[in-house]
CSV table of C-alpha atoms in Angstrom, one decimal:
chain,number,residue,atom,x,y,z
W,1,GLU,CA,0.0,0.0,0.0
W,2,GLU,CA,1.4,3.4,-1.0
W,3,THR,CA,1.1,6.4,1.2
W,4,PHE,CA,1.1,9.9,-0.3
W,5,VAL,CA,1.7,13.0,1.8
W,6,ASP,CA,0.4,16.3,0.5
W,7,GLY,CA,1.9,19.4,2.0
W,8,THR,CA,3.7,22.7,1.4
W,9,LEU,CA,7.4,23.1,1.5
W,10,ILE,CA,8.5,26.5,2.7
W,11,ILE,CA,12.0,27.6,1.8
W,12,ASP,CA,13.2,30.7,3.8
W,13,ASN,CA,16.4,32.3,2.6
W,14,THR,CA,15.7,35.7,4.0
W,15,PRO,CA,18.0,36.4,7.0
W,16,PRO,CA,16.8,38.6,10.0
W,17,LYS,CA,17.7,42.2,10.0
W,18,GLU,CA,20.9,43.3,11.8
W,19,PRO,CA,20.3,43.7,15.6
W,20,ILE,CA,20.3,47.1,17.1
W,21,MET,CA,22.3,47.3,20.4
W,22,LEU,CA,20.4,49.6,22.8
W,23,TYR,CA,22.8,49.5,25.7
W,24,PRO,CA,25.6,50.2,26.0
W,25,LYS,CA,26.1,52.3,22.9
W,26,ALA,CA,29.2,51.5,20.9
W,27,GLY,CA,32.2,53.3,22.2
W,28,SER,CA,30.7,54.2,25.6
W,29,THR,CA,32.2,53.9,29.1
W,30,VAL,CA,30.4,52.1,32.0
W,31,THR,CA,31.5,51.7,35.6
W,32,GLY,CA,29.9,48.4,36.4
W,33,GLN,CA,29.0,45.1,34.8
W,34,PRO,CA,26.6,46.1,32.0
W,35,ASN,CA,23.4,44.3,31.1
W,36,LEU,CA,23.6,44.2,27.3
W,37,ALA,CA,20.2,45.0,25.8
W,38,TRP,CA,19.2,45.0,22.1
W,39,GLU,CA,16.1,45.3,20.1
W,40,LYS,CA,14.1,42.1,19.9
W,41,LEU,CA,13.6,40.9,16.3
W,42,ALA,CA,10.3,39.1,15.5
W,43,ASP,CA,11.9,36.6,13.2
W,44,ALA,CA,14.9,35.8,15.4
W,45,VAL,CA,14.8,32.5,17.3
W,46,PHE,CA,18.0,33.2,19.1
W,47,TYR,CA,21.1,35.4,19.1
W,48,ARG,CA,24.8,34.6,19.1
W,49,LEU,CA,26.9,37.0,21.2
W,50,TYR,CA,30.7,37.1,20.8
W,51,LEU,CA,32.7,38.9,23.5
W,52,GLY,CA,36.4,39.4,24.0
W,53,GLU,CA,39.2,41.8,24.8
W,54,SER,CA,40.5,41.7,21.2
W,55,GLU,CA,38.7,43.2,18.1
W,56,ASP,CA,39.2,39.8,16.4
W,57,LEU,CA,36.5,37.7,17.9
W,58,ASP,CA,36.7,34.7,15.6
W,59,GLU,CA,38.3,32.5,18.2
W,60,GLU,CA,35.8,33.4,20.9
W,61,THR,CA,33.1,30.8,21.7
W,62,PRO,CA,29.7,32.4,21.1
W,63,ILE,CA,27.0,32.7,23.8
W,64,GLN,CA,23.6,31.5,22.5
W,65,ILE,CA,20.8,33.7,23.9
W,66,THR,CA,17.0,33.5,23.3
W,67,ALA,CA,16.2,36.7,25.1
W,68,SER,CA,17.1,40.2,23.9
W,69,GLU,CA,19.4,41.0,26.8
W,70,TYR,CA,22.3,39.4,28.7
W,71,GLN,CA,23.8,40.3,32.0
W,72,LEU,CA,27.6,40.3,31.9
W,73,LYS,CA,29.6,39.5,35.0
W,74,ASP,CA,33.2,39.1,36.1
W,75,LEU,CA,34.6,41.3,33.4
W,76,SER,CA,37.8,43.2,34.2
W,77,GLN,CA,38.3,46.9,33.6
W,78,GLY,CA,39.3,47.8,30.1
W,79,ARG,CA,37.9,47.7,26.6
W,80,TRP,CA,35.6,44.8,25.6
W,81,TYR,CA,34.5,44.1,22.0
W,82,TRP,CA,31.2,42.5,21.1
W,83,ARG,CA,29.6,41.0,18.0
W,84,LEU,CA,25.9,40.1,17.9
W,85,VAL,CA,24.2,38.0,15.2
W,86,ALA,CA,20.4,37.1,15.0
W,87,VAL,CA,19.4,33.6,13.8
W,88,ASP,CA,16.0,32.6,12.5
W,89,TRP,CA,14.2,29.2,12.5
W,90,ALA,CA,15.7,28.2,9.2
W,91,GLY,CA,19.3,28.9,10.4
W,92,ASN,CA,19.7,32.2,8.4
W,93,GLU,CA,22.0,34.6,10.1
W,94,SER,CA,21.8,38.3,10.1
W,95,GLU,CA,24.6,40.8,9.4
W,96,ALA,CA,26.6,41.2,12.6
W,97,ALA,CA,26.2,44.2,14.8
W,98,ARG,CA,29.6,45.2,16.2
W,99,GLY,CA,30.9,47.6,18.8
W,100,TYR,CA,32.9,47.9,22.0
W,101,PHE,CA,32.5,49.4,25.5
W,102,THR,CA,35.0,50.3,28.2
W,103,ILE,CA,34.7,49.4,31.9
W,104,ALA,CA,36.4,52.0,34.1
W,105,ASP,CA,36.5,53.2,37.7
W,106,LEU,CA,33.7,55.4,39.0
W,107,ASP,CA,35.1,58.8,39.8
W,108,GLN,CA,33.2,60.1,42.8
W,109,SER,CA,35.4,63.1,43.5
W,110,GLN,CA,32.5,65.5,42.6
W,111,PHE,CA,28.8,65.3,41.7
W,112,ASP,CA,28.1,65.1,38.0
W,113,VAL,CA,26.3,63.2,35.3
W,114,VAL,CA,28.6,61.5,32.8
W,115,GLY,CA,28.3,58.9,30.1
W,116,PHE,CA,25.1,60.4,28.9
W,117,GLN,CA,23.8,58.3,26.0
W,118,VAL,CA,20.5,58.6,23.9
W,119,GLY,CA,19.6,56.2,21.2
W,120,PRO,CA,18.5,55.1,18.7
W,121,ASN,CA,17.9,58.7,17.6
W,122,PRO,CA,15.7,59.2,15.6
W,123,PHE,CA,13.4,56.4,16.8
W,124,THR,CA,10.2,55.2,15.2
W,125,PRO,CA,7.6,54.0,17.7
W,126,ASN,CA,5.2,52.8,15.0
W,127,LYS,CA,4.9,49.1,16.0
W,128,ASP,CA,6.9,47.8,13.0
W,129,GLY,CA,9.4,46.2,15.4
W,130,ARG,CA,12.4,48.5,14.7
W,131,ARG,CA,13.6,51.5,16.7
W,132,GLU,CA,10.5,51.2,18.9
W,133,LYS,CA,11.9,52.9,22.1
W,134,LEU,CA,14.4,55.5,23.0
W,135,VAL,CA,17.0,54.3,25.6
W,136,VAL,CA,18.7,56.9,27.8
W,137,ALA,CA,21.7,55.9,29.9
W,138,TYR,CA,23.9,57.9,32.2
W,139,THR,CA,26.2,57.6,35.2
W,140,LEU,CA,25.9,59.4,38.5
W,141,ARG,CA,29.3,60.1,40.1
W,142,GLN,CA,27.5,60.5,43.4
W,143,PRO,CA,24.0,59.7,44.6
W,144,GLY,CA,21.4,62.2,43.5
W,145,LYS,CA,17.7,62.8,42.7
W,146,VAL,CA,16.9,62.5,39.0
W,147,ARG,CA,14.0,64.0,37.0
W,148,VAL,CA,13.5,63.6,33.2
W,149,SER,CA,11.3,65.8,31.0
W,150,ILE,CA,10.4,65.4,27.3
W,151,ILE,CA,9.6,68.9,26.0
W,152,ASN,CA,8.1,69.8,22.6
W,153,LEU,CA,9.4,72.8,20.6
W,154,ALA,CA,6.7,75.0,22.0
W,155,GLY,CA,8.3,74.5,25.4
W,156,GLN,CA,5.5,72.3,26.8
W,157,PRO,CA,6.4,69.1,28.7
W,158,VAL,CA,4.8,66.1,27.1
W,159,TYR,CA,6.3,63.5,29.4
W,160,GLU,CA,7.9,63.8,32.8
W,161,GLN,CA,9.2,61.2,35.3
W,162,GLU,CA,10.7,61.5,38.7
W,163,PHE,CA,13.2,58.8,39.6
W,164,GLY,CA,13.8,59.9,43.1
W,165,GLN,CA,17.1,59.3,45.0
W,166,LEU,CA,19.4,57.1,43.0
W,167,PRO,CA,22.8,55.6,44.0
W,168,ALA,CA,26.1,56.5,42.3
W,169,GLY,CA,26.8,54.4,39.3
W,170,ASP,CA,25.2,53.5,35.9
W,171,HIS,CA,21.5,54.0,35.2
W,172,GLN,CA,19.1,53.7,32.3
W,173,PHE,CA,15.5,54.1,31.3
W,174,SER,CA,13.4,54.0,28.1
W,175,TRP,CA,10.7,56.1,26.5
W,176,ASP,CA,8.1,54.6,24.2
W,177,GLY,CA,7.1,57.8,22.5
W,178,THR,CA,3.9,58.4,24.5
W,179,ASP,CA,2.9,61.5,26.5
W,180,LYS,CA,1.9,61.6,30.2
W,181,ASN,CA,-1.6,60.4,29.3
W,182,GLY,CA,-0.3,57.4,27.4
W,183,ASN,CA,-1.1,58.8,24.0
W,184,PRO,CA,1.4,58.7,21.1
W,185,VAL,CA,3.2,62.0,20.5
W,186,GLY,CA,3.4,63.3,17.0
W,187,THR,CA,6.3,63.1,14.5
W,188,GLY,CA,8.8,65.8,15.2
W,189,ALA,CA,11.7,67.1,17.3
W,190,TYR,CA,11.6,67.1,21.1
W,191,ILE,CA,14.0,68.1,23.8
W,192,LEU,CA,15.0,65.5,26.5
W,193,ARG,CA,16.1,67.2,29.7
W,194,LEU,CA,17.7,65.3,32.6
W,195,VAL,CA,18.2,67.1,35.9
W,196,ALA,CA,20.1,65.5,38.7
W,197,LYS,CA,20.5,67.1,42.2
W,198,ASN,CA,22.8,66.4,45.1
W,199,PRO,CA,22.6,68.5,48.3
W,200,THR,CA,26.4,68.7,48.6
W,201,SER,CA,26.9,70.2,45.1
W,202,TRP,CA,26.6,73.9,44.2
W,203,GLY,CA,24.0,73.3,41.6
W,204,PRO,CA,22.1,70.6,39.6
W,205,ALA,CA,23.8,68.6,36.8
W,206,VAL,CA,21.7,69.1,33.7
W,207,LYS,CA,21.9,67.2,30.4
W,208,VAL,CA,19.9,68.2,27.3
W,209,GLN,CA,19.6,66.3,24.1
W,210,PRO,CA,17.3,66.8,21.0
W,211,VAL,CA,15.4,63.6,20.1
W,212,PHE,CA,13.5,62.9,17.0
W,213,VAL,CA,10.3,60.9,16.7
W,214,LEU,CA,9.3,59.5,13.3
W,215,ARG,CA,5.9,57.8,13.0
């Protein structure tokens, strides 16, 4: 007796898009063990992360990760290179995202905000799976109270958040492109303003960065 199977064969030769590293930004300096975070790709089944102290990572054993973040630990101070590849269910690999970060001592000699990073900028919170949120990272040299405002070009705050008293060290947060009522803001330019205060300093530490929202 013969058995016939009727079905559809799907051949997928389309690789995922290149991953976008959200934190830390390429070339940045951190003072602790960073939690690497990248944008999750809908067609990626897992990611391969290569990490080493040399720019040539071909001899490094990759770390296979199904999530879109990875907490690093036990890294010494100095420069660390990374390469990140997305892999889909058919085994197609994306182009590799590459970069490096530097781990350094935290200088606590005076109050300040350093290592201020904003990206991706512009970002496109339109639910297409790419550049959906803006990630802001910074380092407090000493403990301080932090407040963030997103201001439109008319000078009106569309989003504000109080983070309260934070310890010295590395911090980050994200903005999804919505206002204080949860409604999407329109396409255009906005000003991100971060203010950190410490009672022992003469004045607040202020960081200002234009950000661009594209719908």
